[in-house]
Tab-separated table of C-alpha atoms in Angstrom:
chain	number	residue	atom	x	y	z
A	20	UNK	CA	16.469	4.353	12.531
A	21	UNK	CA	17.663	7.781	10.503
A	22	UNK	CA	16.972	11.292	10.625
A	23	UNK	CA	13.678	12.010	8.155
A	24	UNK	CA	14.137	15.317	6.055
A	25	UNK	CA	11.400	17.097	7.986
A	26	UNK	CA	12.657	16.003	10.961
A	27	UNK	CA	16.085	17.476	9.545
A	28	UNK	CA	13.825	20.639	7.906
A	29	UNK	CA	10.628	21.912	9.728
A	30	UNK	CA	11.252	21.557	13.502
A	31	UNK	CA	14.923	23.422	12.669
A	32	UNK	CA	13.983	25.917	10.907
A	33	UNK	CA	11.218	26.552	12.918
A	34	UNK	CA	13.230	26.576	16.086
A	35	UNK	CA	15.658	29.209	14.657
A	36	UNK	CA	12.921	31.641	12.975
A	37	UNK	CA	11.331	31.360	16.652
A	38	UNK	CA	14.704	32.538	18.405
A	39	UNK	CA	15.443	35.016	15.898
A	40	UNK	CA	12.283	36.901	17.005
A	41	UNK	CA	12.377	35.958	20.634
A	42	UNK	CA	15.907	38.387	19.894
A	43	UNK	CA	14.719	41.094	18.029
A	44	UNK	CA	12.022	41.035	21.628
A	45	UNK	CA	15.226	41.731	23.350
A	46	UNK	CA	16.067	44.319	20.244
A	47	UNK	CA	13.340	46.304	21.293
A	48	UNK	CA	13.565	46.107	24.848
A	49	UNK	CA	16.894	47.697	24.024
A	50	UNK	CA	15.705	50.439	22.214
A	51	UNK	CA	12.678	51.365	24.499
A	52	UNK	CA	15.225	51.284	27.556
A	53	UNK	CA	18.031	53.629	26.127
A	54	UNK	CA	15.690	55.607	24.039
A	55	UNK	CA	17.515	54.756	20.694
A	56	UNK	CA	16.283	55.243	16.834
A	57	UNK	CA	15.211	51.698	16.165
A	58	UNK	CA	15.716	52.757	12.261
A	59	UNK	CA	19.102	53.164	13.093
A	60	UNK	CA	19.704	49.424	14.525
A	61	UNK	CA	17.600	48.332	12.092
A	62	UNK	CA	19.648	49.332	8.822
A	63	UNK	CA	23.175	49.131	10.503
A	64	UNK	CA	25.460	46.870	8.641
A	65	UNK	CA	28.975	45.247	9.729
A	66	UNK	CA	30.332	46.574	6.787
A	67	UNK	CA	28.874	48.715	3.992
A	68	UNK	CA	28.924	45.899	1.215
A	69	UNK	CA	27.113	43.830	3.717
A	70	UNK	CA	23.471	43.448	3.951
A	71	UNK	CA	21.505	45.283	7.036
A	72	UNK	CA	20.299	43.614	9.560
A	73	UNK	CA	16.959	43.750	8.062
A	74	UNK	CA	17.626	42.216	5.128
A	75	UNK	CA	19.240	39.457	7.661
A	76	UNK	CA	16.242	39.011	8.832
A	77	UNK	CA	14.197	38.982	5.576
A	78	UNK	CA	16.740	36.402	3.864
A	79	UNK	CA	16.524	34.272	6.861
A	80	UNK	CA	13.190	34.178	6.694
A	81	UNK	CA	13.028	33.478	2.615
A	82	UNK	CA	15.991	31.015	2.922
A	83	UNK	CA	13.485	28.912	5.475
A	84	UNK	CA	10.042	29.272	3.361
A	85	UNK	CA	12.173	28.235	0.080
A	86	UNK	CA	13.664	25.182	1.177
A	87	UNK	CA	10.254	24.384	2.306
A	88	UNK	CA	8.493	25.085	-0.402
A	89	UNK	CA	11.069	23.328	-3.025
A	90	UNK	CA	10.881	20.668	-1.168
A	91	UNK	CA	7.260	20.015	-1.120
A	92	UNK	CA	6.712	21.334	-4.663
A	93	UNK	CA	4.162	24.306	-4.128
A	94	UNK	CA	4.795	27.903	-5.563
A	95	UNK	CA	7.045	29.928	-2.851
A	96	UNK	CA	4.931	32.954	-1.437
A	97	UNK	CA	6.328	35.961	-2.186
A	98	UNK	CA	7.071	38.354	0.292
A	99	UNK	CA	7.827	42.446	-0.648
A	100	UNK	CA	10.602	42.806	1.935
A	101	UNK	CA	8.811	46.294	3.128
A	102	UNK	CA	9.293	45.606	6.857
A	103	UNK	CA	10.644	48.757	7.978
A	104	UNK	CA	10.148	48.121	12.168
A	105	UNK	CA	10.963	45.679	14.759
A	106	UNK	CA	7.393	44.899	15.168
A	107	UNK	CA	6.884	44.284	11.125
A	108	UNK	CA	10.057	42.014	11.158
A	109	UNK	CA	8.356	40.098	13.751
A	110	UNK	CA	5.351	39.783	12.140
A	111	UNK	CA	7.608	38.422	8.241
A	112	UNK	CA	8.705	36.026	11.038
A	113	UNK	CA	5.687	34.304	12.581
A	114	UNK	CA	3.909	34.356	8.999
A	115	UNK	CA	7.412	32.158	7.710
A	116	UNK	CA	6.753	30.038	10.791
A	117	UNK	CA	3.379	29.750	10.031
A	118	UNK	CA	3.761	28.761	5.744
A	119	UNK	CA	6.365	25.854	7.383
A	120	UNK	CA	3.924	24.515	10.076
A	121	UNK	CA	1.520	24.490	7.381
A	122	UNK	CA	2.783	21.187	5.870
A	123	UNK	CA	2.642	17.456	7.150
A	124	UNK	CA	5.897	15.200	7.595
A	125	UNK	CA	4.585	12.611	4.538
A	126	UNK	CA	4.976	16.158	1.972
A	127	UNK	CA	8.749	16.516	3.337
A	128	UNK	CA	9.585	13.105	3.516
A	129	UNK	CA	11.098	10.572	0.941
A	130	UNK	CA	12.605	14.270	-0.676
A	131	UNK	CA	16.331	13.165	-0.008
A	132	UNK	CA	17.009	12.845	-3.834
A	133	UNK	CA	14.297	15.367	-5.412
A	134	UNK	CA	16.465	17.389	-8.111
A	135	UNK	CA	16.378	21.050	-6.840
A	136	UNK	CA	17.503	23.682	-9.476
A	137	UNK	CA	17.555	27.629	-8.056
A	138	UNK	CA	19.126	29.696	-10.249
A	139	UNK	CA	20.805	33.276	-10.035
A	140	UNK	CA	20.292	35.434	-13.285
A	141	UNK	CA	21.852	32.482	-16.386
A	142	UNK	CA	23.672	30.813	-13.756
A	143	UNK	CA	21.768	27.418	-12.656
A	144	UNK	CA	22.964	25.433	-9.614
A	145	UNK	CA	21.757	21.509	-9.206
A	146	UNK	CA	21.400	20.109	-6.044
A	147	UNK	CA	19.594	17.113	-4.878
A	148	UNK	CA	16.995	17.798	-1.499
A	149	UNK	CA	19.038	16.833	1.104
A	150	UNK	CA	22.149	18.491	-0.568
A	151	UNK	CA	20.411	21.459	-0.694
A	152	UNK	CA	18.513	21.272	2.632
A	153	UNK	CA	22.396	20.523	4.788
A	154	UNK	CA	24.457	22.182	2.790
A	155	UNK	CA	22.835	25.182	1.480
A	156	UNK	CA	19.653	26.161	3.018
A	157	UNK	CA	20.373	25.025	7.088
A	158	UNK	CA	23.621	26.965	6.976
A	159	UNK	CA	22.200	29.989	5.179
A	160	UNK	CA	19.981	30.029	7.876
A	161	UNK	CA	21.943	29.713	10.477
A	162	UNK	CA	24.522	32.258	9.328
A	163	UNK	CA	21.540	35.174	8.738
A	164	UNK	CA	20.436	34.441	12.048
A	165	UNK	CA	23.760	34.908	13.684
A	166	UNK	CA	24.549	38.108	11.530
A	167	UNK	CA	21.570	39.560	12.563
A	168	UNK	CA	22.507	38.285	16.492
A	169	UNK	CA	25.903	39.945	15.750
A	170	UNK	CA	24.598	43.321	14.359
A	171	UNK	CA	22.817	43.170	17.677
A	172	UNK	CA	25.569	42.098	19.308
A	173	UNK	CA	27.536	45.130	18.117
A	174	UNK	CA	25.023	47.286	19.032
A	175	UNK	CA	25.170	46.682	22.441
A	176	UNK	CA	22.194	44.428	22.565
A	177	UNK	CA	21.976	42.169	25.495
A	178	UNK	CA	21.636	38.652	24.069
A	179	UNK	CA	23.862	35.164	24.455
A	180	UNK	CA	24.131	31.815	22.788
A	181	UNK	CA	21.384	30.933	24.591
A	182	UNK	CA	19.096	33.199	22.760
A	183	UNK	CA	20.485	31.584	19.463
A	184	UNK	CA	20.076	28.152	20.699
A	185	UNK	CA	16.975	28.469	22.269
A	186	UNK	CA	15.260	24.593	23.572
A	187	UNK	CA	17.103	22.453	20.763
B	28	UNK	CA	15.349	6.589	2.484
B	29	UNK	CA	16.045	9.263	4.806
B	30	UNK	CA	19.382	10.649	6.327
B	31	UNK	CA	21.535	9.420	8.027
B	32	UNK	CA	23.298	10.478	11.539
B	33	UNK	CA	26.587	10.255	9.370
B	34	UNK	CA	25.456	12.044	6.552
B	35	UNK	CA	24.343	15.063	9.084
B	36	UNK	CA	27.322	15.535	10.787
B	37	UNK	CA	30.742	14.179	8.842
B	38	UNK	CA	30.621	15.026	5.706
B	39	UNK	CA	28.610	18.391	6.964
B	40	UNK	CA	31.382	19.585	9.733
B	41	UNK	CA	34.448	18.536	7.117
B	42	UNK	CA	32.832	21.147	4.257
B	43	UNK	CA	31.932	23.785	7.005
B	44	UNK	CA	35.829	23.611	8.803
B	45	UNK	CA	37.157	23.483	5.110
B	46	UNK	CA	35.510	26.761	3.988
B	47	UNK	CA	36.319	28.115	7.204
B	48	UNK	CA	40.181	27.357	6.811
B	49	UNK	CA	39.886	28.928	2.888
B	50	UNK	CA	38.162	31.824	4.652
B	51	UNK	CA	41.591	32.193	6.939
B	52	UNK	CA	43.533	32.145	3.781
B	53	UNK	CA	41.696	35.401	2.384
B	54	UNK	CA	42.474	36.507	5.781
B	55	UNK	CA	46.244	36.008	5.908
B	56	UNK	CA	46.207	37.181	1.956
B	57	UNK	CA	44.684	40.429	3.247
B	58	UNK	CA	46.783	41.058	6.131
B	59	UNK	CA	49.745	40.514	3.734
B	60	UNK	CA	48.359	42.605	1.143
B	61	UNK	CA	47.773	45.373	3.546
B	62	UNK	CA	50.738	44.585	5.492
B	63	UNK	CA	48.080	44.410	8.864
B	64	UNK	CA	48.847	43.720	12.273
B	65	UNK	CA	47.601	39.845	11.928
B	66	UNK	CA	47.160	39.250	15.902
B	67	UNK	CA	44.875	42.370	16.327
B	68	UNK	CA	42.993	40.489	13.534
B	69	UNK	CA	42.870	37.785	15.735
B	70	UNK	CA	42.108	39.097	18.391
B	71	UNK	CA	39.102	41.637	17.395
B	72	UNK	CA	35.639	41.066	18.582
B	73	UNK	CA	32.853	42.763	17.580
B	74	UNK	CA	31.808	43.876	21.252
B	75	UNK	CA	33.619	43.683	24.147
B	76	UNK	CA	31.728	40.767	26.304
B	77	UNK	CA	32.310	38.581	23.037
B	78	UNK	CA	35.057	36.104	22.098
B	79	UNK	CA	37.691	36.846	19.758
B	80	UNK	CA	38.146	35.715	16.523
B	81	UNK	CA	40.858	33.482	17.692
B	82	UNK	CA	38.366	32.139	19.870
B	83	UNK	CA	35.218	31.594	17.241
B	84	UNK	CA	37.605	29.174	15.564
B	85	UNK	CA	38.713	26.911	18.471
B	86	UNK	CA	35.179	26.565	19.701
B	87	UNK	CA	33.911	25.383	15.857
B	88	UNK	CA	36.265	22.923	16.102
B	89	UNK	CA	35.945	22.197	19.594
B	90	UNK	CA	31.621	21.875	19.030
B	91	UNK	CA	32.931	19.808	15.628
B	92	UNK	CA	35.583	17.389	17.289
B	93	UNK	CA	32.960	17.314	20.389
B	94	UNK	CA	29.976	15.891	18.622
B	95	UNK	CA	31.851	13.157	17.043
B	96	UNK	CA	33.557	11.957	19.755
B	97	UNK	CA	30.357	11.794	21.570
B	98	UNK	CA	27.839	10.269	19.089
B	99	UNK	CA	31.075	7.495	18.352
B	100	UNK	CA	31.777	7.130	22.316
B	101	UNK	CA	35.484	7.990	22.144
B	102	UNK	CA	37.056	10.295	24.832
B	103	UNK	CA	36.797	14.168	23.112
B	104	UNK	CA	40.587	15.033	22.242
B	105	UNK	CA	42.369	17.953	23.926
B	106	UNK	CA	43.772	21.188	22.617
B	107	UNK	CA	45.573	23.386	24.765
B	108	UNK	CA	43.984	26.608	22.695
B	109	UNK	CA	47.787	27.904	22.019
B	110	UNK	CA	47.231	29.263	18.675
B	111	UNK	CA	47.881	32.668	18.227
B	112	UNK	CA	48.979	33.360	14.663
B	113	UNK	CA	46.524	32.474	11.219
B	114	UNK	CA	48.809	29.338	10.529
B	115	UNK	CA	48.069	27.644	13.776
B	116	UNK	CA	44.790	28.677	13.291
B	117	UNK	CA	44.697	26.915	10.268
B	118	UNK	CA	46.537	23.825	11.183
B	119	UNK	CA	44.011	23.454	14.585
B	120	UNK	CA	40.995	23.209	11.511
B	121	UNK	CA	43.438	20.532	9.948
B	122	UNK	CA	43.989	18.608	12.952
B	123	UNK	CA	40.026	18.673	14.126
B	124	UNK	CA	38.981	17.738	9.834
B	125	UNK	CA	41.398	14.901	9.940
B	126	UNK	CA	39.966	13.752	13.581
B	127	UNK	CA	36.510	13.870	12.476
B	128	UNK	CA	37.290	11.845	8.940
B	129	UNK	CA	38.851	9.295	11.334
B	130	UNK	CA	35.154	7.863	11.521
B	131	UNK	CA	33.502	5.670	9.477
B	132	UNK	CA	29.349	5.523	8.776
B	133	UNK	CA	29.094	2.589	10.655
B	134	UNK	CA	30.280	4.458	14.132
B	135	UNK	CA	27.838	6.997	13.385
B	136	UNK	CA	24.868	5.619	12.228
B	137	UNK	CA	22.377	4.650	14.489
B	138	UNK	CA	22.983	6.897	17.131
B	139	UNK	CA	19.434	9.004	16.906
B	140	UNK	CA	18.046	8.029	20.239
B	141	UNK	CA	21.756	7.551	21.848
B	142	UNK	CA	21.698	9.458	25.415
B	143	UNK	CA	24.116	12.882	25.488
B	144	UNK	CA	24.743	14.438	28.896
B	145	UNK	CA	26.965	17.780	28.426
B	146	UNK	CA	27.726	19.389	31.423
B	147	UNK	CA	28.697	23.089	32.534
B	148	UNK	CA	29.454	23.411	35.909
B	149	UNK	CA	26.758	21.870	37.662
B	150	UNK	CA	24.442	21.456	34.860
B	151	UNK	CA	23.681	18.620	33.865
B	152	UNK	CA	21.753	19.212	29.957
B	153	UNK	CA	20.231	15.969	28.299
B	154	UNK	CA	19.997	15.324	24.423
B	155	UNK	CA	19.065	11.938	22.449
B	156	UNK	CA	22.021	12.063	19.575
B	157	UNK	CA	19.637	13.694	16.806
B	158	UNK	CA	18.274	16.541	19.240
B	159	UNK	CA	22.049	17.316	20.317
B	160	UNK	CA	23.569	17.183	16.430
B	161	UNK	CA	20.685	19.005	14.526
B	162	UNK	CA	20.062	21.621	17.914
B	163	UNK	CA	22.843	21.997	19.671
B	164	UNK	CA	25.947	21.154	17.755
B	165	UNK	CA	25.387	22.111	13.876
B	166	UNK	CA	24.033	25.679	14.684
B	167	UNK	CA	26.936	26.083	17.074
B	168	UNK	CA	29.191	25.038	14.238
B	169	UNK	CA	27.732	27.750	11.997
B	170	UNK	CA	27.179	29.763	14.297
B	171	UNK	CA	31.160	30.406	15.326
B	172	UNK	CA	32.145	29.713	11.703
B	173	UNK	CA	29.789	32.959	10.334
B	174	UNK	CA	30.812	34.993	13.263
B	175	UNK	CA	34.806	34.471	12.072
B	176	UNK	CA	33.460	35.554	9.145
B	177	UNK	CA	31.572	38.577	10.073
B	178	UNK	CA	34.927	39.596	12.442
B	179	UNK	CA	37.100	39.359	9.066
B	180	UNK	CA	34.128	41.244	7.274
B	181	UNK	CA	34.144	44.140	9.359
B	182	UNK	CA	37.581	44.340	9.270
B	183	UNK	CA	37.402	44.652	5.553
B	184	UNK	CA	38.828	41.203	4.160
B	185	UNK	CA	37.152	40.569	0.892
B	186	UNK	CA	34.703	37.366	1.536
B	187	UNK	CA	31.757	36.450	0.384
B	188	UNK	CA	28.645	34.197	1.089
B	189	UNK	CA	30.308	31.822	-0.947
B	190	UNK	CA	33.418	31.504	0.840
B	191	UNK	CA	30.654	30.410	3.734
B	192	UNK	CA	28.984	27.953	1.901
B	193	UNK	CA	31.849	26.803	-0.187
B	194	UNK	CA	30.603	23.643	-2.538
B	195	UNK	CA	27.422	21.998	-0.668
């Protein structure tokens, strides 16, 4: 008895992606009811060298397909981050959902020890799957989907853990 | 080959609490550097109805320390929640680290199916171990860890995603 790495990949990330847009529902709600410029919420930032939360959102969402597709060993799609509304960000998130659904257990599993190179401009990084699965992409995840929560937060947004959580 | 309930949490909640306690380092070093008020740092929030920074950091250990104790069957240790300075900050992550390393594999493993009953209140909430680990208590983990963060990055202390991640 163990954990497989789709159990450990797919049904996660799949669970997060889904709260994330079941909050930006609640985003909008927001806006509609206090008549607010939806641009506005949508670029805000916690800090100005910080990314807005719609590039939360977007890195979320390419932190999720990427592990995915790395793992499996298929080209990752490439998405051209021009989401500019609630609605669009909504949509970037049911078509991530959608590429992860797309693929069985038996491609995920057994990918504990595939090597997984990313690399930033010269600089390379080696990980092996599961290394990069727990302790790169799951947390990435996780903290894009709470900074976006939090810029929401801040904002006045009416959202709890339980939002974030969702039905573990 | 696949992972194993040890593997997911231990080694997982010991590099998330670490990067967390480096993060509180940068914090005191900016505090210094700026000669800040540290326990308005502490206790900022980034809206009203939301805990304190103080507070992100006692309930990351408290999910951490909880999900151990749980999964090995051990009674879940008590802090009071006295801290009120960085240092005792810092020293609760030491504590709750050298709880959690307490553990070996062999207490861990195997506890996938293992029946968790939380309860708030009234509620009772059921999990098998790998539903309450992978749902419940590793996004909570990251979840309070990245919202420290985001506290310390709108109040201008110089961290970055890497400081999050710290080495996978």
């Amino acid at each position: 008895m163990s954990i497989s790495m789709y159990q450990a990949s797919v049904p996660r990330l799949i669970n997060s992606l889904g709260n994330l847009g079941r909050i930006l529902d609640k985003a909008q709600a927001h806006v509609d009811a206090k008549k607010l410029d939806a641009a506005a919420l949508i670029e805000d930032r916690l800090f100005p060298d910080m990314f807005s939360m719609r590039r939360q959102v977007q890195i979320a969402c390419d932190t999720a397909k990427g592990v995915v597709a790395r793992l499996v060993g298929v080209e990752i799609p490439v998405d051209e981050d021009t989401e500019r509304t609630i609605e669009e960000l909504k949509a970037r998130i049911s078509k991530t959902i959608a590429f992860i659904q797309g693929f069985a257990p038996a491609q995920i599993d057994g990918t504990e020890d595939k090597k997984i190179i990313t690399k930033r401009g010269e600089k390379e990084t080696h990980y092996t799957g599961m290394q990069f699965l727990l302790g790169h992409a799951m947390p990435n995840v996780y903290f894009h989907v709470t900074t976006t929560y939090n810029i929401l937060r801040h904002n006045g947004v009416e959202i709890g853990k339980r939002d974030y959580l969702g039905q573990p």
